[in-house]
Amino acid sequence: MNRNTREFEYDKATIGARIRDVRTKRGVSQEALAETLHVSRQTVSNWERGKTLIDVQSLAEMARALETTLPELLGEPEMRRMVERGGDTRRELMTIYVGLSLFVPAVILLEFMHGTAASLWFACALIPPAIWFSWRAFAVERDLGLRCAREVAEYIERGTLPKHSGRPRSFAAYIALGTGLWLFLEFILGLLS
């Protein structure tokens, strides 16, 4: 676990504890708050336990529902850090996906070089950055609870997090998906040559 991930976990736990404190002081149950915010009780529980990070829109709705302000709900330093970290995370995800998109032309070029000594070196050079980009994307998406391309795109474009509490994909699912896409690309390129 790197330093940024530990800070992120700490912030989730701190924010969750403050949400729980304000909610209990107001005498509101998790079920009632979840119904007001149009999320499941499990989602509210995950926020309060620091398992997932609440998105800014839900946070604003929660402040209205609990008749409080964002600074009171989060505390001024946490609120400032959350906004800054959201922008940094969005930029990081954008960079990761731009990097991953560059592998498509590289794979096509590799197919045209098929059978040459340079193709083996080129393929070996592509593997480490592809693994790093894929792992980093998985880690960021897991921390934010993003489960599909639409949710990732909405987060990058608007900064909105999904309002679900379902189980996110595992890294094995991403490996299977990547392998399937690779085999499909190999099949299509095999038909074209």
mmCIF file of N, CA, C and O in Angstrom, residues 25-112:
data_model
loop_
_atom_site.group_PDB
_atom_site.id
_atom_site.type_symbol
_atom_site.label_atom_id
_atom_site.label_comp_id
_atom_site.label_asym_id
_atom_site.label_seq_id
_atom_site.Cartn_x
_atom_site.Cartn_y
_atom_site.Cartn_z
ATOM 1 N N LYS A 25 -26.151 12.554 16.282
ATOM 2 C CA LYS A 25 -26.526 13.754 17.048
ATOM 3 C C LYS A 25 -27.886 14.289 16.612
ATOM 4 O O LYS A 25 -28.625 14.842 17.411
ATOM 5 N N ARG A 26 -28.205 14.136 15.332
ATOM 6 C CA ARG A 26 -29.481 14.613 14.796
ATOM 7 C C ARG A 26 -30.603 13.592 15.028
ATOM 8 O O ARG A 26 -31.753 13.855 14.718
ATOM 9 N N GLY A 27 -30.242 12.392 15.531
ATOM 10 C CA GLY A 27 -31.254 11.369 15.808
ATOM 11 C C GLY A 27 -31.841 10.730 14.554
ATOM 12 O O GLY A 27 -32.986 10.305 14.549
ATOM 13 N N VAL A 28 -31.050 10.658 13.496
ATOM 14 C CA VAL A 28 -31.507 10.084 12.229
ATOM 15 C C VAL A 28 -30.890 8.699 12.076
ATOM 16 O O VAL A 28 -29.689 8.524 12.289
ATOM 17 N N SER A 29 -31.712 7.724 11.705
ATOM 18 C CA SER A 29 -31.193 6.366 11.504
ATOM 19 C C SER A 29 -30.528 6.251 10.131
ATOM 20 O O SER A 29 -30.761 7.077 9.241
ATOM 21 N N GLN A 30 -29.718 5.214 9.968
ATOM 22 C CA GLN A 30 -29.095 4.970 8.670
ATOM 23 C C GLN A 30 -30.163 4.727 7.603
ATOM 24 O O GLN A 30 -30.032 5.204 6.480
ATOM 25 N N GLU A 31 -31.215 4.005 7.966
ATOM 26 C CA GLU A 31 -32.290 3.706 7.016
ATOM 27 C C GLU A 31 -32.981 4.978 6.536
ATOM 28 O O GLU A 31 -33.227 5.158 5.341
ATOM 29 N N ALA A 32 -33.281 5.873 7.471
ATOM 30 C CA ALA A 32 -33.971 7.115 7.115
ATOM 31 C C ALA A 32 -33.077 7.999 6.241
ATOM 32 O O ALA A 32 -33.547 8.578 5.251
ATOM 33 N N LEU A 33 -31.799 8.080 6.579
ATOM 34 C CA LEU A 33 -30.877 8.878 5.782
ATOM 35 C C LEU A 33 -30.722 8.269 4.390
ATOM 36 O O LEU A 33 -30.722 8.989 3.388
ATOM 37 N N ALA A 34 -30.605 6.951 4.317
ATOM 38 C CA ALA A 34 -30.467 6.265 3.031
ATOM 39 C C ALA A 34 -31.687 6.529 2.147
ATOM 40 O O ALA A 34 -31.549 6.800 0.950
ATOM 41 N N GLU A 35 -32.863 6.490 2.734
ATOM 42 C CA GLU A 35 -34.086 6.738 1.969
ATOM 43 C C GLU A 35 -34.115 8.176 1.443
ATOM 44 O O GLU A 35 -34.461 8.411 0.286
ATOM 45 N N THR A 36 -33.709 9.122 2.261
ATOM 46 C CA THR A 36 -33.672 10.527 1.842
ATOM 47 C C THR A 36 -32.693 10.739 0.695
ATOM 48 O O THR A 36 -32.956 11.512 -0.224
ATOM 49 N N LEU A 37 -31.541 10.039 0.744
ATOM 50 C CA LEU A 37 -30.497 10.207 -0.268
ATOM 51 C C LEU A 37 -30.686 9.290 -1.476
ATOM 52 O O LEU A 37 -29.880 9.342 -2.402
ATOM 53 N N HIS A 38 -31.700 8.426 -1.425
ATOM 54 C CA HIS A 38 -31.979 7.479 -2.511
ATOM 55 C C HIS A 38 -30.825 6.505 -2.729
ATOM 56 O O HIS A 38 -30.415 6.240 -3.859
ATOM 57 N N VAL A 39 -30.279 6.011 -1.617
ATOM 58 C CA VAL A 39 -29.244 4.986 -1.653
ATOM 59 C C VAL A 39 -29.658 3.888 -0.679
ATOM 60 O O VAL A 39 -30.626 4.033 0.066
ATOM 61 N N SER A 40 -28.908 2.785 -0.660
ATOM 62 C CA SER A 40 -29.226 1.709 0.275
ATOM 63 C C SER A 40 -28.654 2.028 1.660
ATOM 64 O O SER A 40 -27.737 2.844 1.800
ATOM 65 N N ARG A 41 -29.195 1.361 2.674
ATOM 66 C CA ARG A 41 -28.671 1.516 4.021
ATOM 67 C C ARG A 41 -27.224 1.049 4.067
ATOM 68 O O ARG A 41 -26.381 1.615 4.768
ATOM 69 N N GLN A 42 -26.903 0.015 3.275
ATOM 70 C CA GLN A 42 -25.538 -0.504 3.216
ATOM 71 C C GLN A 42 -24.557 0.556 2.706
ATOM 72 O O GLN A 42 -23.431 0.646 3.174
ATOM 73 N N THR A 43 -25.003 1.377 1.753
ATOM 74 C CA THR A 43 -24.149 2.454 1.243
ATOM 75 C C THR A 43 -23.815 3.437 2.354
ATOM 76 O O THR A 43 -22.659 3.837 2.519
ATOM 77 N N VAL A 44 -24.826 3.840 3.130
ATOM 78 C CA VAL A 44 -24.594 4.756 4.256
ATOM 79 C C VAL A 44 -23.647 4.102 5.256
ATOM 80 O O VAL A 44 -22.706 4.735 5.749
ATOM 81 N N SER A 45 -23.849 2.826 5.527
ATOM 82 C CA SER A 45 -22.977 2.100 6.442
ATOM 83 C C SER A 45 -21.540 2.070 5.921
ATOM 84 O O SER A 45 -20.587 2.272 6.680
ATOM 85 N N ASN A 46 -21.376 1.833 4.624
ATOM 86 C CA ASN A 46 -20.032 1.819 4.028
ATOM 87 C C ASN A 46 -19.355 3.177 4.148
ATOM 88 O O ASN A 46 -18.158 3.258 4.396
ATOM 89 N N TRP A 47 -20.120 4.245 3.945
ATOM 90 C CA TRP A 47 -19.559 5.589 4.105
ATOM 91 C C TRP A 47 -19.088 5.795 5.536
ATOM 92 O O TRP A 47 -17.994 6.276 5.780
ATOM 93 N N GLU A 48 -19.943 5.439 6.495
ATOM 94 C CA GLU A 48 -19.639 5.677 7.901
ATOM 95 C C GLU A 48 -18.477 4.826 8.401
ATOM 96 O O GLU A 48 -17.727 5.251 9.263
ATOM 97 N N ARG A 49 -18.327 3.624 7.872
ATOM 98 C CA ARG A 49 -17.226 2.750 8.283
ATOM 99 C C ARG A 49 -15.945 3.043 7.509
ATOM 100 O O ARG A 49 -14.914 2.424 7.758
ATOM 101 N N GLY A 50 -16.011 3.962 6.538
ATOM 102 C CA GLY A 50 -14.824 4.305 5.769
ATOM 103 C C GLY A 50 -14.462 3.290 4.707
ATOM 104 O O GLY A 50 -13.350 3.260 4.216
ATOM 105 N N LYS A 51 -15.426 2.429 4.341
ATOM 106 C CA LYS A 51 -15.152 1.437 3.289
ATOM 107 C C LYS A 51 -15.203 2.069 1.909
ATOM 108 O O LYS A 51 -14.475 1.665 1.018
ATOM 109 N N THR A 52 -16.096 3.034 1.715
ATOM 110 C CA THR A 52 -16.180 3.760 0.451
ATOM 111 C C THR A 52 -16.244 5.250 0.762
ATOM 112 O O THR A 52 -16.649 5.653 1.848
ATOM 113 N N LEU A 53 -15.852 6.035 -0.218
ATOM 114 C CA LEU A 53 -15.835 7.488 -0.042
ATOM 115 C C LEU A 53 -17.100 8.080 -0.661
ATOM 116 O O LEU A 53 -17.443 7.753 -1.798
ATOM 117 N N ILE A 54 -17.767 8.906 0.080
ATOM 118 C CA ILE A 54 -18.994 9.540 -0.405
ATOM 119 C C ILE A 54 -18.647 10.564 -1.485
ATOM 120 O O ILE A 54 -17.638 11.253 -1.393
ATOM 121 N N ASP A 55 -19.485 10.640 -2.523
ATOM 122 C CA ASP A 55 -19.245 11.629 -3.577
ATOM 123 C C ASP A 55 -19.773 12.993 -3.129
ATOM 124 O O ASP A 55 -20.561 13.100 -2.192
ATOM 125 N N VAL A 56 -19.318 14.013 -3.799
ATOM 126 C CA VAL A 56 -19.623 15.392 -3.401
ATOM 127 C C VAL A 56 -21.120 15.681 -3.483
ATOM 128 O O VAL A 56 -21.684 16.339 -2.604
ATOM 129 N N GLN A 57 -21.801 15.180 -4.523
ATOM 130 C CA GLN A 57 -23.240 15.431 -4.653
ATOM 131 C C GLN A 57 -24.017 14.820 -3.494
ATOM 132 O O GLN A 57 -24.898 15.462 -2.913
ATOM 133 N N SER A 58 -23.706 13.569 -3.139
ATOM 134 C CA SER A 58 -24.391 12.930 -2.012
ATOM 135 C C SER A 58 -24.071 13.634 -0.711
ATOM 136 O O SER A 58 -24.913 13.728 0.182
ATOM 137 N N LEU A 59 -22.851 14.131 -0.604
ATOM 138 C CA LEU A 59 -22.448 14.855 0.596
ATOM 139 C C LEU A 59 -23.273 16.133 0.764
ATOM 140 O O LEU A 59 -23.735 16.440 1.863
ATOM 141 N N ALA A 60 -23.478 16.860 -0.342
ATOM 142 C CA ALA A 60 -24.292 18.080 -0.285
ATOM 143 C C ALA A 60 -25.738 17.743 0.078
ATOM 144 O O ALA A 60 -26.355 18.431 0.901
ATOM 145 N N GLU A 61 -26.287 16.665 -0.523
ATOM 146 C CA GLU A 61 -27.649 16.245 -0.188
ATOM 147 C C GLU A 61 -27.736 15.835 1.279
ATOM 148 O O GLU A 61 -28.728 16.113 1.957
ATOM 149 N N MET A 62 -26.701 15.151 1.786
ATOM 150 C CA MET A 62 -26.689 14.715 3.180
ATOM 151 C C MET A 62 -26.674 15.919 4.117
ATOM 152 O O MET A 62 -27.384 15.930 5.128
ATOM 153 N N ALA A 63 -25.881 16.931 3.780
ATOM 154 C CA ALA A 63 -25.832 18.138 4.624
ATOM 155 C C ALA A 63 -27.216 18.776 4.706
ATOM 156 O O ALA A 63 -27.647 19.188 5.783
ATOM 157 N N ARG A 64 -27.919 18.833 3.558
ATOM 158 C CA ARG A 64 -29.293 19.393 3.576
ATOM 159 C C ARG A 64 -30.222 18.517 4.409
ATOM 160 O O ARG A 64 -31.009 19.015 5.215
ATOM 161 N N ALA A 65 -30.126 17.196 4.232
ATOM 162 C CA ALA A 65 -31.017 16.276 4.947
ATOM 163 C C ALA A 65 -30.774 16.332 6.456
ATOM 164 O O ALA A 65 -31.717 16.212 7.242
ATOM 165 N N LEU A 66 -29.528 16.514 6.871
ATOM 166 C CA LEU A 66 -29.206 16.569 8.294
ATOM 167 C C LEU A 66 -29.243 17.999 8.850
ATOM 168 O O LEU A 66 -28.886 18.223 10.010
ATOM 169 N N GLU A 67 -29.662 18.942 7.995
ATOM 170 C CA GLU A 67 -29.774 20.347 8.370
ATOM 171 C C GLU A 67 -28.470 20.870 8.975
ATOM 172 O O GLU A 67 -28.433 21.416 10.074
ATOM 173 N N THR A 68 -27.397 20.674 8.221
ATOM 174 C CA THR A 68 -26.081 21.119 8.650
ATOM 175 C C THR A 68 -25.326 21.675 7.444
ATOM 176 O O THR A 68 -25.862 21.674 6.341
ATOM 177 N N THR A 69 -24.118 22.139 7.660
ATOM 178 C CA THR A 69 -23.294 22.658 6.564
ATOM 179 C C THR A 69 -22.194 21.649 6.231
ATOM 180 O O THR A 69 -21.860 20.786 7.059
ATOM 181 N N LEU A 70 -21.634 21.787 5.042
ATOM 182 C CA LEU A 70 -20.532 20.903 4.657
ATOM 183 C C LEU A 70 -19.323 21.047 5.590
ATOM 184 O O LEU A 70 -18.751 20.042 6.003
ATOM 185 N N PRO A 71 -18.922 22.283 5.937
ATOM 186 C CA PRO A 71 -17.793 22.387 6.868
ATOM 187 C C PRO A 71 -18.057 21.706 8.206
ATOM 188 O O PRO A 71 -17.172 21.094 8.775
ATOM 189 N N GLU A 72 -19.301 21.781 8.704
ATOM 190 C CA GLU A 72 -19.622 21.109 9.965
ATOM 191 C C GLU A 72 -19.611 19.594 9.760
ATOM 192 O O GLU A 72 -19.136 18.846 10.619
ATOM 193 N N LEU A 73 -20.125 19.147 8.630
ATOM 194 C CA LEU A 73 -20.199 17.714 8.350
ATOM 195 C C LEU A 73 -18.818 17.106 8.144
ATOM 196 O O LEU A 73 -18.519 16.032 8.638
ATOM 197 N N LEU A 74 -17.963 17.800 7.420
ATOM 198 C CA LEU A 74 -16.635 17.269 7.094
ATOM 199 C C LEU A 74 -15.516 17.847 7.928
ATOM 200 O O LEU A 74 -14.492 17.217 8.116
ATOM 201 N N GLY A 75 -15.690 19.053 8.354
ATOM 202 C CA GLY A 75 -14.564 19.769 8.937
ATOM 203 C C GLY A 75 -13.848 20.476 7.794
ATOM 204 O O GLY A 75 -13.706 19.917 6.713
ATOM 205 N N GLU A 76 -13.429 21.680 8.003
ATOM 206 C CA GLU A 76 -12.834 22.494 6.931
ATOM 207 C C GLU A 76 -11.618 21.836 6.271
ATOM 208 O O GLU A 76 -11.555 21.759 5.056
ATOM 209 N N PRO A 77 -10.628 21.332 7.027
ATOM 210 C CA PRO A 77 -9.450 20.736 6.361
ATOM 211 C C PRO A 77 -9.810 19.512 5.511
ATOM 212 O O PRO A 77 -9.310 19.347 4.415
ATOM 213 N N GLU A 78 -10.696 18.658 6.033
ATOM 214 C CA GLU A 78 -11.091 17.466 5.277
ATOM 215 C C GLU A 78 -11.827 17.845 3.999
ATOM 216 O O GLU A 78 -11.639 17.234 2.956
ATOM 217 N N MET A 79 -12.666 18.863 4.073
ATOM 218 C CA MET A 79 -13.413 19.283 2.899
ATOM 219 C C MET A 79 -12.459 19.789 1.817
ATOM 220 O O MET A 79 -12.576 19.413 0.647
ATOM 221 N N ARG A 80 -11.488 20.593 2.192
ATOM 222 C CA ARG A 80 -10.525 21.124 1.233
ATOM 223 C C ARG A 80 -9.711 19.987 0.610
ATOM 224 O O ARG A 80 -9.514 19.928 -0.588
ATOM 225 N N ARG A 81 -9.248 19.035 1.435
ATOM 226 C CA ARG A 81 -8.466 17.906 0.922
ATOM 227 C C ARG A 81 -9.294 17.022 0.002
ATOM 228 O O ARG A 81 -8.797 16.524 -1.002
ATOM 229 N N MET A 82 -10.565 16.822 0.334
ATOM 230 C CA MET A 82 -11.427 15.974 -0.495
ATOM 231 C C MET A 82 -11.594 16.571 -1.892
ATOM 232 O O MET A 82 -11.525 15.877 -2.892
ATOM 233 N N VAL A 83 -11.824 17.874 -1.968
ATOM 234 C CA VAL A 83 -11.988 18.531 -3.262
ATOM 235 C C VAL A 83 -10.689 18.461 -4.070
ATOM 236 O O VAL A 83 -10.693 18.137 -5.254
ATOM 237 N N GLU A 84 -9.554 18.730 -3.409
ATOM 238 C CA GLU A 84 -8.263 18.675 -4.105
ATOM 239 C C GLU A 84 -7.948 17.269 -4.576
ATOM 240 O O GLU A 84 -7.518 17.060 -5.702
ATOM 241 N N ARG A 85 -8.164 16.284 -3.722
ATOM 242 C CA ARG A 85 -7.852 14.894 -4.077
ATOM 243 C C ARG A 85 -8.757 14.407 -5.202
ATOM 244 O O ARG A 85 -8.327 13.649 -6.061
ATOM 245 N N GLY A 86 -10.013 14.843 -5.218
ATOM 246 C CA GLY A 86 -10.914 14.450 -6.301
ATOM 247 C C GLY A 86 -10.390 14.893 -7.651
ATOM 248 O O GLY A 86 -10.386 14.134 -8.614
ATOM 249 N N GLY A 87 -9.900 16.126 -7.745
ATOM 250 C CA GLY A 87 -9.330 16.627 -8.997
ATOM 251 C C GLY A 87 -8.080 15.864 -9.384
ATOM 252 O O GLY A 87 -7.874 15.522 -10.547
ATOM 253 N N ASP A 88 -7.214 15.565 -8.392
ATOM 254 C CA ASP A 88 -5.994 14.804 -8.668
ATOM 255 C C ASP A 88 -6.327 13.397 -9.158
ATOM 256 O O ASP A 88 -5.709 12.903 -10.101
ATOM 257 N N THR A 89 -7.297 12.761 -8.534
ATOM 258 C CA THR A 89 -7.678 11.403 -8.920
ATOM 259 C C THR A 89 -8.284 11.387 -10.310
ATOM 260 O O THR A 89 -8.004 10.485 -11.105
ATOM 261 N N ARG A 90 -9.090 12.371 -10.628
ATOM 262 C CA ARG A 90 -9.679 12.443 -11.965
ATOM 263 C C ARG A 90 -8.588 12.597 -13.019
ATOM 264 O O ARG A 90 -8.612 11.935 -14.054
ATOM 265 N N ARG A 91 -7.602 13.462 -12.765
ATOM 266 C CA ARG A 91 -6.486 13.637 -13.705
ATOM 267 C C ARG A 91 -5.669 12.351 -13.831
ATOM 268 O O ARG A 91 -5.247 11.974 -14.920
ATOM 269 N N GLU A 92 -5.461 11.665 -12.707
ATOM 270 C CA GLU A 92 -4.697 10.414 -12.748
ATOM 271 C C GLU A 92 -5.414 9.359 -13.589
ATOM 272 O O GLU A 92 -4.798 8.697 -14.418
ATOM 273 N N LEU A 93 -6.717 9.212 -13.383
ATOM 274 C CA LEU A 93 -7.473 8.244 -14.187
ATOM 275 C C LEU A 93 -7.429 8.602 -15.667
ATOM 276 O O LEU A 93 -7.282 7.721 -16.520
ATOM 277 N N MET A 94 -7.548 9.877 -15.989
ATOM 278 C CA MET A 94 -7.479 10.297 -17.389
ATOM 279 C C MET A 94 -6.117 9.925 -17.975
ATOM 280 O O MET A 94 -6.037 9.388 -19.076
ATOM 281 N N THR A 95 -5.051 10.185 -17.244
ATOM 282 C CA THR A 95 -3.705 9.853 -17.717
ATOM 283 C C THR A 95 -3.553 8.349 -17.919
ATOM 284 O O THR A 95 -2.982 7.900 -18.914
ATOM 285 N N ILE A 96 -4.064 7.565 -16.989
ATOM 286 C CA ILE A 96 -3.981 6.105 -17.102
ATOM 287 C C ILE A 96 -4.679 5.623 -18.363
ATOM 288 O O ILE A 96 -4.129 4.817 -19.128
ATOM 289 N N TYR A 97 -5.881 6.120 -18.602
ATOM 290 C CA TYR A 97 -6.628 5.639 -19.773
ATOM 291 C C TYR A 97 -6.043 6.144 -21.088
ATOM 292 O O TYR A 97 -6.102 5.445 -22.088
ATOM 293 N N VAL A 98 -5.449 7.319 -21.085
ATOM 294 C CA VAL A 98 -4.746 7.781 -22.290
ATOM 295 C C VAL A 98 -3.556 6.859 -22.539
ATOM 296 O O VAL A 98 -3.309 6.427 -23.672
ATOM 297 N N GLY A 99 -2.810 6.534 -21.476
ATOM 298 C CA GLY A 99 -1.682 5.612 -21.610
ATOM 299 C C GLY A 99 -2.104 4.256 -22.116
ATOM 300 O O GLY A 99 -1.480 3.670 -23.005
ATOM 301 N N LEU A 100 -3.197 3.729 -21.564
ATOM 302 C CA LEU A 100 -3.686 2.423 -22.019
ATOM 303 C C LEU A 100 -4.169 2.477 -23.466
ATOM 304 O O LEU A 100 -4.004 1.514 -24.218
ATOM 305 N N SER A 101 -4.736 3.596 -23.886
ATOM 306 C CA SER A 101 -5.229 3.693 -25.264
ATOM 307 C C SER A 101 -4.073 3.693 -26.267
ATOM 308 O O SER A 101 -4.257 3.326 -27.432
ATOM 309 N N LEU A 102 -2.893 4.091 -25.831
ATOM 310 C CA LEU A 102 -1.730 4.072 -26.715
ATOM 311 C C LEU A 102 -1.253 2.655 -27.025
ATOM 312 O O LEU A 102 -0.516 2.443 -27.980
ATOM 313 N N PHE A 103 -1.709 1.679 -26.234
ATOM 314 C CA PHE A 103 -1.311 0.297 -26.488
ATOM 315 C C PHE A 103 -2.014 -0.288 -27.710
ATOM 316 O O PHE A 103 -1.503 -1.216 -28.322
ATOM 317 N N VAL A 104 -3.164 0.232 -28.096
ATOM 318 C CA VAL A 104 -3.879 -0.295 -29.272
ATOM 319 C C VAL A 104 -3.046 -0.113 -30.539
ATOM 320 O O VAL A 104 -2.801 -1.089 -31.252
ATOM 321 N N PRO A 105 -2.557 1.114 -30.849
ATOM 322 C CA PRO A 105 -1.708 1.224 -32.036
ATOM 323 C C PRO A 105 -0.417 0.415 -31.903
ATOM 324 O O PRO A 105 0.082 -0.118 -32.897
ATOM 325 N N ALA A 106 0.094 0.292 -30.675
ATOM 326 C CA ALA A 106 1.313 -0.492 -30.477
ATOM 327 C C ALA A 106 1.075 -1.963 -30.799
ATOM 328 O O ALA A 106 1.914 -2.619 -31.421
ATOM 329 N N VAL A 107 -0.078 -2.497 -30.407
ATOM 330 C CA VAL A 107 -0.404 -3.899 -30.698
ATOM 331 C C VAL A 107 -0.600 -4.086 -32.192
ATOM 332 O O VAL A 107 -0.153 -5.090 -32.768
ATOM 333 N N ILE A 108 -1.233 -3.143 -32.851
ATOM 334 C CA ILE A 108 -1.412 -3.235 -34.305
ATOM 335 C C ILE A 108 -0.047 -3.212 -35.000
ATOM 336 O O ILE A 108 0.212 -4.019 -35.904
ATOM 337 N N LEU A 109 0.849 -2.337 -34.552
ATOM 338 C CA LEU A 109 2.199 -2.287 -35.111
ATOM 339 C C LEU A 109 2.920 -3.607 -34.869
ATOM 340 O O LEU A 109 3.615 -4.122 -35.747
ATOM 341 N N LEU A 110 2.729 -4.187 -33.697
ATOM 342 C CA LEU A 110 3.338 -5.471 -33.365
ATOM 343 C C LEU A 110 2.867 -6.560 -34.319
ATOM 344 O O LEU A 110 3.642 -7.418 -34.731
ATOM 345 N N GLU A 111 1.593 -6.521 -34.688
ATOM 346 C CA GLU A 111 1.061 -7.512 -35.619
ATOM 347 C C GLU A 111 1.707 -7.388 -37.002
ATOM 348 O O GLU A 111 1.952 -8.387 -37.664
ATOM 349 N N PHE A 112 2.001 -6.176 -37.430
ATOM 350 C CA PHE A 112 2.649 -5.989 -38.731
ATOM 351 C C PHE A 112 4.116 -6.422 -38.698
ATOM 352 O O PHE A 112 4.679 -6.777 -39.719
#
